[in-house]
XYZ file of N, CA and C in Angstrom:
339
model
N 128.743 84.975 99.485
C 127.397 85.399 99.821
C 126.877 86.286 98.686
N 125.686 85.898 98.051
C 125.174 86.767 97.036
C 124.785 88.283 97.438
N 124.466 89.237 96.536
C 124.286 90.780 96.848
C 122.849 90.260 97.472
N 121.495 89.752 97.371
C 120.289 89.728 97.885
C 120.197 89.313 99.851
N 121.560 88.568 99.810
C 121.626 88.078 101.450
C 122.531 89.403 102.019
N 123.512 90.190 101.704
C 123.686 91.180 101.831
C 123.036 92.278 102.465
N 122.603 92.565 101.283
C 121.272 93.765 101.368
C 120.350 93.072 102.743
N 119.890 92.091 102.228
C 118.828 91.676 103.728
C 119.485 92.195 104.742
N 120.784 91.315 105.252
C 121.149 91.343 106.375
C 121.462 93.053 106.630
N 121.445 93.403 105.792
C 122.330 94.831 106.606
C 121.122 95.752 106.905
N 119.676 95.246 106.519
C 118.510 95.923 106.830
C 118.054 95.324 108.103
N 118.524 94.306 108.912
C 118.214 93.932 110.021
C 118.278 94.805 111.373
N 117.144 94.575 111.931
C 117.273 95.792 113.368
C 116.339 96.510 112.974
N 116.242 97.545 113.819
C 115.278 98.761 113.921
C 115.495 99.625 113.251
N 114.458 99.742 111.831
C 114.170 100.795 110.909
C 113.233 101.592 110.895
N 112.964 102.759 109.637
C 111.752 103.223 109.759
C 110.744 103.107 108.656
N 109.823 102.878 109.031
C 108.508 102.695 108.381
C 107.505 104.226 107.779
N 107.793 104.590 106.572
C 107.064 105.833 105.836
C 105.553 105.359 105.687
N 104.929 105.816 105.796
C 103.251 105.230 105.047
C 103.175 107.189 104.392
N 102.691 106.660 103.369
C 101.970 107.947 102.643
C 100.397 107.493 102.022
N 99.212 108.621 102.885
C 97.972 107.641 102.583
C 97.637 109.277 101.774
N 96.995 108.605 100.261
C 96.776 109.558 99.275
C 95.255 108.820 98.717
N 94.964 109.326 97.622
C 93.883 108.763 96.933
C 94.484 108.694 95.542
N 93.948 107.648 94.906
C 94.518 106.865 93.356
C 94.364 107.912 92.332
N 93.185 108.526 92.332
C 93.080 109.838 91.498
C 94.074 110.729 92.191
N 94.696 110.790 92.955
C 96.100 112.444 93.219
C 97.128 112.051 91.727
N 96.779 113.068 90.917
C 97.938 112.221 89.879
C 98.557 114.360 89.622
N 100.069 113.957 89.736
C 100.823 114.947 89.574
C 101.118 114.725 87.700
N 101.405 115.819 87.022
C 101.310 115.485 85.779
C 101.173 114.078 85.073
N 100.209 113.744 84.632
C 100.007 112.794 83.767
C 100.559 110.986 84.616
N 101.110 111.099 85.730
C 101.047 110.065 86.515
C 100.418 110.123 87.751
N 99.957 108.931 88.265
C 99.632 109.106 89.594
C 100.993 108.990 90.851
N 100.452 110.386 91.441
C 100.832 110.487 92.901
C 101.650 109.450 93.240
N 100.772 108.144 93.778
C 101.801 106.965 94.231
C 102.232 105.904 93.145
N 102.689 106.367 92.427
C 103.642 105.359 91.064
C 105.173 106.260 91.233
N 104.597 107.892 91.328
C 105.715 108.551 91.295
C 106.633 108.322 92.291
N 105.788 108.225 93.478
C 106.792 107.973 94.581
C 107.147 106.798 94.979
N 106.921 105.537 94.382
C 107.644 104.004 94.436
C 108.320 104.214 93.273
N 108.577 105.181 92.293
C 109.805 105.148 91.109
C 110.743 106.311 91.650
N 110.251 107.034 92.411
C 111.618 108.250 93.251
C 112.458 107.045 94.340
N 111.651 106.232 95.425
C 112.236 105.209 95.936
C 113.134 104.313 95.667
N 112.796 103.170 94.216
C 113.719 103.087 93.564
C 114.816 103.559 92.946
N 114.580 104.848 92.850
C 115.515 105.819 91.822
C 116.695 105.927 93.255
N 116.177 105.751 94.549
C 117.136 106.659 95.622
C 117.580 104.829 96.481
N 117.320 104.046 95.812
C 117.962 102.641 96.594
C 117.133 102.678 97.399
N 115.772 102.556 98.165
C 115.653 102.564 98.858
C 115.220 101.366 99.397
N 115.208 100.046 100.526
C 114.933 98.803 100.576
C 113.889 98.548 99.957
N 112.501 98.769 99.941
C 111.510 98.688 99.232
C 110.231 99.387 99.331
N 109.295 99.159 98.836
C 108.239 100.061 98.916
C 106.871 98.847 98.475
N 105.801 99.261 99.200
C 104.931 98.564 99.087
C 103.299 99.549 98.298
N 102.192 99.185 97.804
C 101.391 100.186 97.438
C 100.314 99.020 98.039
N 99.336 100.081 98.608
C 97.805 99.324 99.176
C 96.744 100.043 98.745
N 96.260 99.016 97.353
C 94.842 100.203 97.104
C 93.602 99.772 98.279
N 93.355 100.704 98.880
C 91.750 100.483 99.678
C 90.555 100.147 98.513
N 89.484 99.755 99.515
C 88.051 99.882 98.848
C 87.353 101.208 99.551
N 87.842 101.510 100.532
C 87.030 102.469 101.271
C 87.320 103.100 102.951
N 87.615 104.692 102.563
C 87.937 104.702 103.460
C 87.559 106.618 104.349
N 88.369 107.454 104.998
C 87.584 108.559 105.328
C 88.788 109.789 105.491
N 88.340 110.728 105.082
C 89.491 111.875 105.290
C 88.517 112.757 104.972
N 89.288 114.239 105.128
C 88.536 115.794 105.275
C 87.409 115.845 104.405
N 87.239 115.139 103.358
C 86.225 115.346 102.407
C 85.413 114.263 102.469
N 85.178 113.221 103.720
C 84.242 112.500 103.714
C 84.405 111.406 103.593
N 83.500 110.205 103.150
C 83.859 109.166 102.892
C 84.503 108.401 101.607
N 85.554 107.787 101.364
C 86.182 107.846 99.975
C 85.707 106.443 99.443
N 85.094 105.940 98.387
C 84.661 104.612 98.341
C 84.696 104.770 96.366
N 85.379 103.495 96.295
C 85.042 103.304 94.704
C 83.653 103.703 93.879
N 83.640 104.240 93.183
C 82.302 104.187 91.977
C 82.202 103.611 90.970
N 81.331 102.607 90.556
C 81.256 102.139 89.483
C 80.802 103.368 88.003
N 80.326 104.440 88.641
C 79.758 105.487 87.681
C 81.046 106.495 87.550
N 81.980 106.199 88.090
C 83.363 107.338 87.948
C 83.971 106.982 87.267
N 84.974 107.638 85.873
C 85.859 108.087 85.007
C 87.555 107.290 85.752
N 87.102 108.145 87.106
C 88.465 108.129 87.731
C 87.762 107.117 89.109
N 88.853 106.502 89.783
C 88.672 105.603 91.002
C 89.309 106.756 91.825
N 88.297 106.948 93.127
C 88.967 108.000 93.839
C 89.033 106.774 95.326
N 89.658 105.969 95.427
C 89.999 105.178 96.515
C 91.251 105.317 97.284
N 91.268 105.007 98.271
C 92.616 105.523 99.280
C 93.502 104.740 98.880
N 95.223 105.231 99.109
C 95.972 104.191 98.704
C 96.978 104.442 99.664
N 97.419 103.520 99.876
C 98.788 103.505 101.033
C 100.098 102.903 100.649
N 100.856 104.376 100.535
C 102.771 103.660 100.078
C 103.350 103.661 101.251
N 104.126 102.611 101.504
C 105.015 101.911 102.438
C 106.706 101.942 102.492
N 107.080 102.652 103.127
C 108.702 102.180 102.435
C 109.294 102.059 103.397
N 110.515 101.474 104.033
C 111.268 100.884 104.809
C 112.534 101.256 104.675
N 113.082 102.098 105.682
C 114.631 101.665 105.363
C 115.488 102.281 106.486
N 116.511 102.704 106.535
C 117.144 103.689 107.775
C 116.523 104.853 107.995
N 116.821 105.661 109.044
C 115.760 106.856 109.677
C 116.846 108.079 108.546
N 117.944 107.731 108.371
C 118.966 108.510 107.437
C 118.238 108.906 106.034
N 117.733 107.114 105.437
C 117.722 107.690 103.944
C 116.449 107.875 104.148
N 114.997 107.760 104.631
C 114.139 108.192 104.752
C 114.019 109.409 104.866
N 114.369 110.094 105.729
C 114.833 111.328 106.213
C 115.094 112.235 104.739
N 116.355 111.601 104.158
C 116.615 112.358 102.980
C 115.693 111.973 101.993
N 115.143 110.782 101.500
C 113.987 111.149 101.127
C 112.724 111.858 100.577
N 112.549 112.385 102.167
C 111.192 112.790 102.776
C 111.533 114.253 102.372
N 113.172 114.843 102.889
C 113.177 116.131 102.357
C 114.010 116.361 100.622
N 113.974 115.187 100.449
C 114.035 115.665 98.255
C 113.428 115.165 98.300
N 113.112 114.022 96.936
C 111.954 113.505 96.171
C 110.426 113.939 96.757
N 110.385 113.202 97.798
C 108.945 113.452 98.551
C 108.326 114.511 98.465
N 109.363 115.702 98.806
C 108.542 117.337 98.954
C 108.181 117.520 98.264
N 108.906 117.505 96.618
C 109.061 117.555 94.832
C 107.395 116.960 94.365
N 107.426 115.515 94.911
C 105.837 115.191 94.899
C 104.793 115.373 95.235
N 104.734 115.255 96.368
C 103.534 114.979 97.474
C 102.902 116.467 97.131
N 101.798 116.849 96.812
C 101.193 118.244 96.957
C 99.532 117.778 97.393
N 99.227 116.631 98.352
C 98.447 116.448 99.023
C 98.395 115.382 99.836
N 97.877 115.010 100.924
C 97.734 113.815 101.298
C 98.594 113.691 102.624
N 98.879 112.780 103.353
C 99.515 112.437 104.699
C 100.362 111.748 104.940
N 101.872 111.848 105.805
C 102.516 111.441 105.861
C 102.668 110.896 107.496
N 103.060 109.492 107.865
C 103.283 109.005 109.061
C 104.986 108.344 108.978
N 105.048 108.807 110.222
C 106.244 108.027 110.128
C 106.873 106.570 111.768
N 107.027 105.369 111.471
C 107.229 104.825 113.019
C 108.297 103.695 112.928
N 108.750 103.367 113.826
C 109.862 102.379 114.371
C 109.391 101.346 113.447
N 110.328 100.662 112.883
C 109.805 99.673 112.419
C 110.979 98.034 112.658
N 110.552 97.409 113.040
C 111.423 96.225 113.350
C 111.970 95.319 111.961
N 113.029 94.667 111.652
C 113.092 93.975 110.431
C 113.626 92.952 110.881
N 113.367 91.790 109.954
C 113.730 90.663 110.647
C 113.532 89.776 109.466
């Protein structure tokens, strides 16, 4: 059995699902926000990670929507990651804390299959 059927199978069952919803402009030195944290993910094995840029969307400061007249794209973005409630967990309290200096974190059951 190759390492890719492996890995699948042993992610089967009930995991957990991270979403971190930030905006594309949050950039912690000289990278953005969510690049850093799908390369801390990788860096920590983690099953995978997904990134969702929005077109438009709403938080404390209103409505967030692309500009064609902006420098910077201030659009919502949503990182995804999947894996045991263990390495999430550890995670959430290294890399994550190290990063995140804005934005929202959810966390829920997630089924794999």
């Amino acid at each position: 059995m190759n390492q890719n059927c492996v890995t699948a199978m042993s992610l089967l069952g009930e995991k957990v699902l991270l979403r971190t919803y930030l905006q594309s402009a949050a950039r912690f030195p000289h990278t953005p926000t969510y690049q850093r944290i799908v390369q801390a993910a990788r860096t920590h094995k983690l099953a995978g990670a997904t990134v969702l840029h929005g077109i438009l969307g709403t938080g404390r400061r209103g409505i967030t929507k692309s500009s064609a007249w902006s420098l910077a794209q201030h659009v919502p973005i949503v990182v995804e990651i999947v894996d045991s409630a263990e390495k999430i967990g550890d995670f959430i309290r290294g890399p994550l804390d190290q990063i995140m200096i804005g934005g929202m974190l959810t966390l829920e059951r997630a089924a794999v299959m």
